[in-house]
Amino acid sequence: MSRPDTLLRVEAERVEDFDALGRRWRSLEAEAEPGFFRSWTWVGCLAAERFPDPVLLHARQGDRTVGLALFNRRRGRLLLGESGDRVLDAPFVEHNGPLVARDVPAAATALLRASWSLRGTQRLLLSGVTPDLVRAVDGVALRLQERAAPYVDLAAVRRAGGDPLRMMSANTRQQIRRSIRAYAAQGPLTLARAATVEQAGTWLEGLMALHDADWQARGQAGAFATPFSRRFHHALVARAVQRGELDLLRVSAGDFPVGFLYNLRLGAVVHAYQAGMNRAVPDPHAKPGMTSHVLAIREAAAAGHRVYDLMAGDQRYKRSLATEAAPLLWAEFVSRRGLAGRALSIWHTARDRLSSFGNDVTRR
């Protein structure tokens, strides 16, 4: 057990060997509750490409490592878990943050505040982080965007007898039951999981083809539009399969292909990361995405998992399926002690006072 009065020390290191860093990261994971996006499976995937100018902050308590944070430097900006390059960051990150020992949560604050001491840092960017991490930054917010991340409480599903439909509105239940009947007319609805790296790679290609076709029909590029993104996800799938951290699922109605789900899993949390659905539905009432997620939620609840995370976004299907939502933030900060930070603090103070004065006048 860590002594709370033991001083935390944070040091910066230049990363020269990602394999060596991976071993250190995995060692700390054993003492942490990392979540998938703070695990080395995600952070270390194609890391040499994704972090062209990396710097590691290392928190120690005595001789013990209690925190690690991997940043990339780009044009005066310091980015946690990202590169700052739009192509390299297209594999989007959520539930981002430093990796810290579960009994030393203060290490996260120490790491973030120490980031301002890194030479050349003018701005700090945090993507997909929880509000407590934003509060921990000793900086002034230049940009702050909050997005809800809907999720399904799987313990509540189990209390409802294992049927997620009981947690949903009457209208949603009706739509999904009608969709299930439409697919069942084609044959039994089944959910299969890729069991090997080779099978997962093949199914990922099938998912990408359906996903791309769906987004191109809307006149937009999907999540797999660049060669780098496709390479990243093939590499990630291979890493995750080998560690039992992937649910790449194929949904079928008899011989009819409904679609694929690309779910990432760690620590009893399932992240519904991407999907590829067959829009050539057998019936106008068939809803491939909703139907597939309901089957996956049932299986995740039966497996004893805690959360089925639908990821950040305000899409209607997420609101319909979710039982809860948590806030995630995308933020950019400047140093509180720099000229820009001091000017911004003065502006924030003046704005808040004017807003307060306006409210007082209105009440009168």
Coordinates of C-alpha atoms in Angstrom, one line a residue:
M1 CA 0.0 0.0 0.0
S2 CA 1.3 3.4 -0.9
R3 CA 1.9 5.9 1.9
P4 CA -0.1 9.1 1.2
D5 CA 2.6 11.3 2.7
T6 CA 5.3 10.0 0.3
L7 CA 6.4 12.8 -2.1
L8 CA 5.5 12.4 -5.7
R9 CA 8.4 13.1 -8.1
V10 CA 7.8 13.6 -11.9
E11 CA 10.6 13.3 -14.4
A12 CA 10.6 13.8 -18.2
E13 CA 12.2 11.2 -20.5
R14 CA 13.0 11.2 -24.2
V15 CA 11.5 8.0 -25.7
E16 CA 14.1 6.1 -27.7
D17 CA 12.8 2.5 -27.5
F18 CA 9.0 1.9 -27.7
D19 CA 9.5 -1.9 -27.0
A20 CA 11.2 -1.0 -23.7
L21 CA 8.5 1.5 -22.9
G22 CA 5.9 -1.1 -23.6
R23 CA 7.4 -3.4 -20.9
R24 CA 7.4 -0.6 -18.4
W25 CA 3.8 0.3 -19.3
R26 CA 2.5 -3.3 -19.0
S27 CA 4.2 -3.5 -15.6
L28 CA 2.3 -0.5 -14.3
E29 CA -1.0 -1.7 -16.0
A30 CA -0.9 -4.6 -13.4
E31 CA -1.2 -2.0 -10.7
A32 CA -3.7 0.2 -12.5
E33 CA -7.3 0.2 -13.8
P34 CA -6.3 1.4 -17.2
G35 CA -9.3 1.0 -19.4
F36 CA -8.6 0.0 -23.0
F37 CA -7.5 3.4 -24.3
R38 CA -4.9 3.7 -21.6
S39 CA -3.5 0.2 -22.1
W40 CA -0.4 -0.5 -24.2
T41 CA -2.6 -2.5 -26.6
W42 CA -3.9 0.9 -27.8
V43 CA -1.2 3.4 -26.8
G44 CA 1.6 1.2 -28.2
C45 CA -0.1 0.4 -31.5
L46 CA 2.1 1.8 -34.3
A47 CA 3.5 4.1 -31.6
A48 CA 6.7 4.9 -33.5
E49 CA 4.5 6.4 -36.3
R50 CA 1.9 8.0 -34.1
F51 CA 4.4 9.8 -31.8
P52 CA 7.1 11.3 -34.0
D53 CA 8.4 13.6 -31.2
P54 CA 7.5 11.7 -28.1
V55 CA 8.1 12.6 -24.5
L56 CA 7.3 10.5 -21.4
L57 CA 6.5 11.9 -18.0
H58 CA 7.2 9.4 -15.3
A59 CA 5.8 9.8 -11.7
R60 CA 7.6 8.0 -8.8
Q61 CA 6.8 7.6 -5.2
G62 CA 10.0 6.6 -3.6
D63 CA 11.5 4.0 -5.9
R64 CA 8.1 2.9 -7.2
T65 CA 6.6 3.9 -10.6
V66 CA 3.1 5.2 -10.0
G67 CA 2.3 7.1 -13.2
L68 CA 3.2 7.3 -16.9
A69 CA 2.0 9.8 -19.5
L70 CA 3.0 9.6 -23.1
F71 CA 2.8 12.9 -25.0
N72 CA 3.7 14.1 -28.5
R73 CA 5.2 17.6 -29.2
R74 CA 4.0 19.4 -32.3
R75 CA 4.5 23.1 -33.0
G76 CA 4.5 24.3 -29.4
R77 CA 1.6 22.0 -28.5
L78 CA 1.8 19.1 -26.2
L79 CA -0.7 16.4 -26.8
L80 CA -1.6 13.5 -24.5
G81 CA -2.0 10.2 -26.3
E82 CA -2.2 11.9 -29.7
S83 CA 0.2 13.2 -32.4
G84 CA -1.5 16.4 -33.5
D85 CA -1.6 15.1 -37.1
R86 CA -5.2 14.7 -38.4
V87 CA -4.3 11.5 -40.3
L88 CA -2.4 9.8 -37.5
D89 CA -5.2 10.8 -35.0
A90 CA -8.0 9.5 -37.1
P91 CA -8.2 6.4 -34.9
F92 CA -10.0 8.5 -32.3
V93 CA -9.3 8.2 -28.6
E94 CA -11.8 8.4 -25.8
H95 CA -11.4 7.8 -22.0
N96 CA -7.9 9.1 -22.5
G97 CA -5.5 10.0 -19.6
P98 CA -2.3 9.1 -17.8
L99 CA -1.8 5.6 -16.6
V100 CA -1.6 5.7 -12.8
A101 CA -1.5 3.1 -10.0
R102 CA -5.0 2.6 -8.6
D103 CA -3.9 3.5 -5.0
V104 CA -2.1 6.8 -6.1
P105 CA -4.8 8.7 -8.1
A106 CA -2.9 12.0 -7.3
A107 CA -0.3 10.9 -9.8
A108 CA -2.5 11.9 -12.7
T109 CA -2.7 15.5 -11.4
A110 CA 1.1 15.6 -10.8
L111 CA 1.8 14.4 -14.3
L112 CA -0.5 16.9 -16.0
R113 CA 0.8 19.8 -14.0
A114 CA 4.4 18.8 -14.7
S115 CA 3.7 18.9 -18.4
W116 CA 4.0 22.7 -18.4
S117 CA 7.6 22.4 -17.4
L118 CA 8.5 20.7 -20.7
R119 CA 10.6 23.0 -22.8
G120 CA 8.7 24.7 -25.6
T121 CA 5.2 23.8 -24.4
Q122 CA 2.8 26.7 -25.2
R123 CA -0.4 24.7 -25.2
L124 CA -1.7 21.4 -23.7
L125 CA -4.3 19.4 -25.6
L126 CA -6.4 16.7 -23.9
S127 CA -8.9 14.7 -26.0
G128 CA -11.7 12.5 -24.7
V129 CA -10.9 12.9 -21.0
T130 CA -13.0 13.0 -17.9
P131 CA -13.9 16.2 -16.1
D132 CA -11.6 15.4 -13.2
L133 CA -8.6 15.5 -15.5
V134 CA -9.6 18.8 -16.9
R135 CA -9.9 20.2 -13.4
A136 CA -6.4 18.8 -12.6
V137 CA -4.7 20.9 -15.3
D138 CA -3.1 24.1 -14.0
G139 CA -3.9 26.0 -17.1
V140 CA -6.5 28.3 -18.7
A141 CA -9.0 26.8 -21.1
L142 CA -8.7 28.1 -24.6
R143 CA -11.1 25.6 -26.0
L144 CA -13.5 23.3 -24.1
Q145 CA -16.0 21.0 -25.7
E146 CA -18.1 18.5 -23.8
R147 CA -19.8 15.5 -25.4
A148 CA -22.0 12.9 -23.8
A149 CA -20.8 9.3 -23.9
P150 CA -23.9 7.1 -23.6
Y151 CA -23.6 3.7 -22.1
V152 CA -25.6 0.7 -20.9
D153 CA -25.3 -0.3 -17.3
L154 CA -25.0 -4.1 -17.7
A155 CA -25.7 -4.7 -14.0
A156 CA -29.1 -3.1 -14.5
V157 CA -29.6 -5.3 -17.5
R158 CA -28.9 -8.4 -15.4
R159 CA -31.4 -7.1 -12.8
A160 CA -33.9 -6.9 -15.6
G161 CA -33.5 -10.6 -16.3
G162 CA -30.8 -10.1 -18.9
D163 CA -33.0 -8.4 -21.5
P164 CA -31.9 -4.9 -22.4
L165 CA -35.2 -4.2 -24.2
R166 CA -36.8 -3.9 -20.7
M167 CA -34.6 -0.9 -20.1
M168 CA -35.7 1.0 -23.2
S169 CA -38.7 3.1 -24.1
A170 CA -41.9 1.4 -25.4
N171 CA -41.3 2.9 -28.9
T172 CA -37.7 1.6 -29.0
R173 CA -38.8 -1.9 -27.8
Q174 CA -41.4 -2.0 -30.5
Q175 CA -39.0 -1.0 -33.3
I176 CA -36.3 -3.6 -32.2
R177 CA -38.8 -6.4 -31.8
R178 CA -40.2 -5.7 -35.2
S179 CA -36.6 -5.7 -36.6
I180 CA -35.8 -9.0 -34.9
R181 CA -38.9 -10.6 -36.4
A182 CA -38.0 -9.2 -39.8
Y183 CA -34.5 -10.8 -39.6
A184 CA -35.7 -14.0 -38.1
A185 CA -37.8 -14.6 -41.2
Q186 CA -34.5 -15.1 -43.0
G187 CA -33.2 -17.6 -40.4
P188 CA -32.0 -17.7 -36.8
L189 CA -30.3 -14.6 -35.6
T190 CA -26.8 -15.5 -34.4
L191 CA -23.8 -13.6 -33.0
A192 CA -20.3 -15.0 -33.7
R193 CA -17.0 -13.8 -32.3
A194 CA -13.7 -13.9 -34.4
A195 CA -11.6 -16.5 -32.7
T196 CA -8.2 -16.0 -34.4
V197 CA -6.1 -13.2 -35.7
E198 CA -6.6 -14.4 -39.3
Q199 CA -10.4 -14.6 -38.9
A200 CA -10.5 -11.2 -37.2
G201 CA -8.5 -9.7 -40.0
T202 CA -10.9 -11.1 -42.6
W203 CA -14.0 -9.9 -40.7
L204 CA -12.4 -6.5 -40.2
E205 CA -12.1 -6.2 -44.0
G206 CA -15.8 -7.1 -44.3
L207 CA -16.7 -4.5 -41.7
M208 CA -14.6 -1.8 -43.4
A209 CA -16.3 -2.5 -46.8
L210 CA -19.7 -2.1 -45.3
H211 CA -18.7 0.9 -43.2
D212 CA -17.1 2.7 -46.2
A213 CA -20.1 2.0 -48.4
D214 CA -22.5 3.4 -45.8
W215 CA -20.5 6.6 -45.3
Q216 CA -19.8 7.1 -49.0
A217 CA -23.5 7.0 -49.6
R218 CA -23.8 10.0 -47.3
G219 CA -21.0 11.8 -49.2
Q220 CA -18.5 11.5 -46.4
A221 CA -15.3 9.6 -45.6
G222 CA -15.6 7.0 -42.9
A223 CA -13.3 5.9 -40.1
F224 CA -11.1 3.8 -42.4
A225 CA -10.6 6.3 -45.2
T226 CA -6.8 6.5 -45.1
P227 CA -4.2 3.8 -45.6
F228 CA -2.8 4.6 -42.2
S229 CA -6.1 4.1 -40.5
R230 CA -6.6 0.7 -42.1
R231 CA -3.1 -0.4 -41.1
F232 CA -3.6 0.9 -37.6
H233 CA -6.8 -1.1 -37.1
H234 CA -5.4 -4.3 -38.6
A235 CA -2.4 -4.0 -36.2
L236 CA -4.7 -3.2 -33.3
V237 CA -7.0 -6.1 -34.0
A238 CA -4.1 -8.5 -34.1
R239 CA -2.8 -7.2 -30.7
A240 CA -6.2 -7.2 -29.1
V241 CA -7.1 -10.7 -30.2
Q242 CA -3.9 -12.1 -28.8
R243 CA -4.7 -10.6 -25.4
G244 CA -8.4 -11.4 -25.3
E245 CA -9.3 -7.7 -25.6
L246 CA -11.4 -7.8 -28.7
D247 CA -15.0 -8.7 -29.6
L248 CA -15.1 -8.5 -33.4
L249 CA -18.6 -9.8 -33.9
R250 CA -20.5 -11.0 -37.0
V251 CA -24.3 -10.9 -36.9
S252 CA -26.3 -13.1 -39.3
A253 CA -29.9 -14.1 -39.8
G254 CA -29.5 -17.6 -41.2
D255 CA -27.3 -17.1 -44.2
F256 CA -28.2 -13.4 -44.5
P257 CA -25.4 -11.1 -43.4
V258 CA -26.7 -8.4 -40.9
G259 CA -23.3 -6.8 -40.2
F260 CA -20.2 -6.6 -38.0
L261 CA -19.4 -4.9 -34.6
Y262 CA -15.9 -3.9 -33.7
N263 CA -15.9 -3.8 -29.9
L264 CA -12.8 -3.3 -27.7
R265 CA -12.8 -4.8 -24.2
L266 CA -10.8 -4.4 -21.0
G267 CA -11.6 -4.4 -17.3
A268 CA -15.3 -5.4 -17.7
V269 CA -16.0 -2.5 -20.0
V270 CA -16.9 -3.1 -23.6
H271 CA -16.4 -0.2 -26.0
A272 CA -18.6 -0.3 -29.2
Y273 CA -15.9 1.3 -31.3
Q274 CA -17.0 0.9 -34.9
A275 CA -19.5 -1.0 -37.0
G276 CA -20.2 -2.1 -40.5
M277 CA -23.9 -2.8 -41.3
N278 CA -25.5 -4.3 -44.4
R279 CA -28.0 -1.7 -45.5
A280 CA -29.6 -4.0 -48.1
V281 CA -32.2 -5.0 -45.5
P282 CA -34.7 -7.8 -46.2
D283 CA -37.6 -5.7 -44.8
P284 CA -38.1 -1.9 -44.4
H285 CA -38.6 -2.5 -40.7
A286 CA -35.2 -4.1 -40.3
K287 CA -32.6 -2.1 -38.3
P288 CA -29.3 -3.8 -38.6
G289 CA -27.3 -1.6 -36.1
M290 CA -29.9 -1.6 -33.3
T291 CA -30.5 -5.3 -33.7
S292 CA -26.8 -6.1 -33.6
H293 CA -26.1 -3.9 -30.6
V294 CA -29.0 -5.5 -28.6
L295 CA -27.5 -9.0 -29.3
A296 CA -24.1 -7.8 -28.2
I297 CA -25.5 -6.1 -25.1
R298 CA -27.3 -9.3 -24.1
E299 CA -24.0 -11.3 -24.5
A300 CA -21.9 -8.7 -22.6
A301 CA -24.4 -8.7 -19.7
A302 CA -24.5 -12.5 -19.6
A303 CA -20.6 -12.6 -19.5
G304 CA -20.7 -10.4 -16.4
H305 CA -19.3 -7.3 -17.9
R306 CA -20.0 -3.9 -16.2
V307 CA -20.5 -1.4 -19.0
Y308 CA -21.4 -1.4 -22.7
D309 CA -20.0 1.9 -23.9
L310 CA -21.6 3.4 -27.0
M311 CA -18.8 6.0 -27.2
A312 CA -19.3 9.8 -27.4
G313 CA -21.9 11.1 -29.8
D314 CA -25.5 12.3 -29.9
Q315 CA -26.7 9.8 -32.5
R316 CA -30.3 8.8 -32.0
Y317 CA -29.6 5.0 -31.8
K318 CA -27.2 5.7 -28.9
R319 CA -29.8 7.6 -27.0
S320 CA -32.3 4.9 -27.6
L321 CA -30.1 2.1 -26.4
A322 CA -28.3 3.8 -23.5
T323 CA -29.4 3.7 -19.9
E324 CA -26.8 6.3 -18.7
A325 CA -24.4 8.9 -20.1
A326 CA -21.1 10.3 -18.9
P327 CA -19.4 13.5 -20.0
L328 CA -16.1 13.5 -21.9
L329 CA -14.2 16.6 -22.7
W330 CA -11.9 17.8 -25.5
A331 CA -9.8 20.7 -24.2
E332 CA -6.9 23.0 -25.1
F333 CA -5.1 25.0 -22.4
V334 CA -2.5 27.7 -22.2
S335 CA -0.3 28.1 -19.2
R336 CA -1.8 30.1 -16.3
R337 CA 1.6 31.8 -15.9
G338 CA 2.2 32.8 -19.5
L339 CA 1.2 36.1 -21.1
A340 CA -1.7 34.5 -23.0
G341 CA -2.9 32.7 -19.9
R342 CA -2.9 35.8 -17.8
A343 CA -4.8 37.8 -20.5
L344 CA -7.3 35.0 -21.0
S345 CA -7.9 34.8 -17.2
I346 CA -8.6 38.5 -17.1
W347 CA -11.0 38.1 -20.0
H348 CA -12.8 35.1 -18.3
T349 CA -13.2 37.1 -15.1
A350 CA -14.6 40.1 -16.9
R351 CA -17.0 38.0 -18.9
D352 CA -18.2 36.2 -15.8
R353 CA -18.8 39.5 -13.9
L354 CA -20.7 41.0 -16.9
S355 CA -22.8 37.9 -17.1
S356 CA -23.5 38.1 -13.3
F357 CA -24.4 41.8 -13.6
G358 CA -26.7 41.1 -16.5
N359 CA -28.5 38.4 -14.5
D360 CA -28.9 40.8 -11.5
V361 CA -30.4 43.4 -13.8
T362 CA -32.8 40.9 -15.3
R363 CA -34.0 39.7 -11.8
R364 CA -34.7 43.3 -10.9

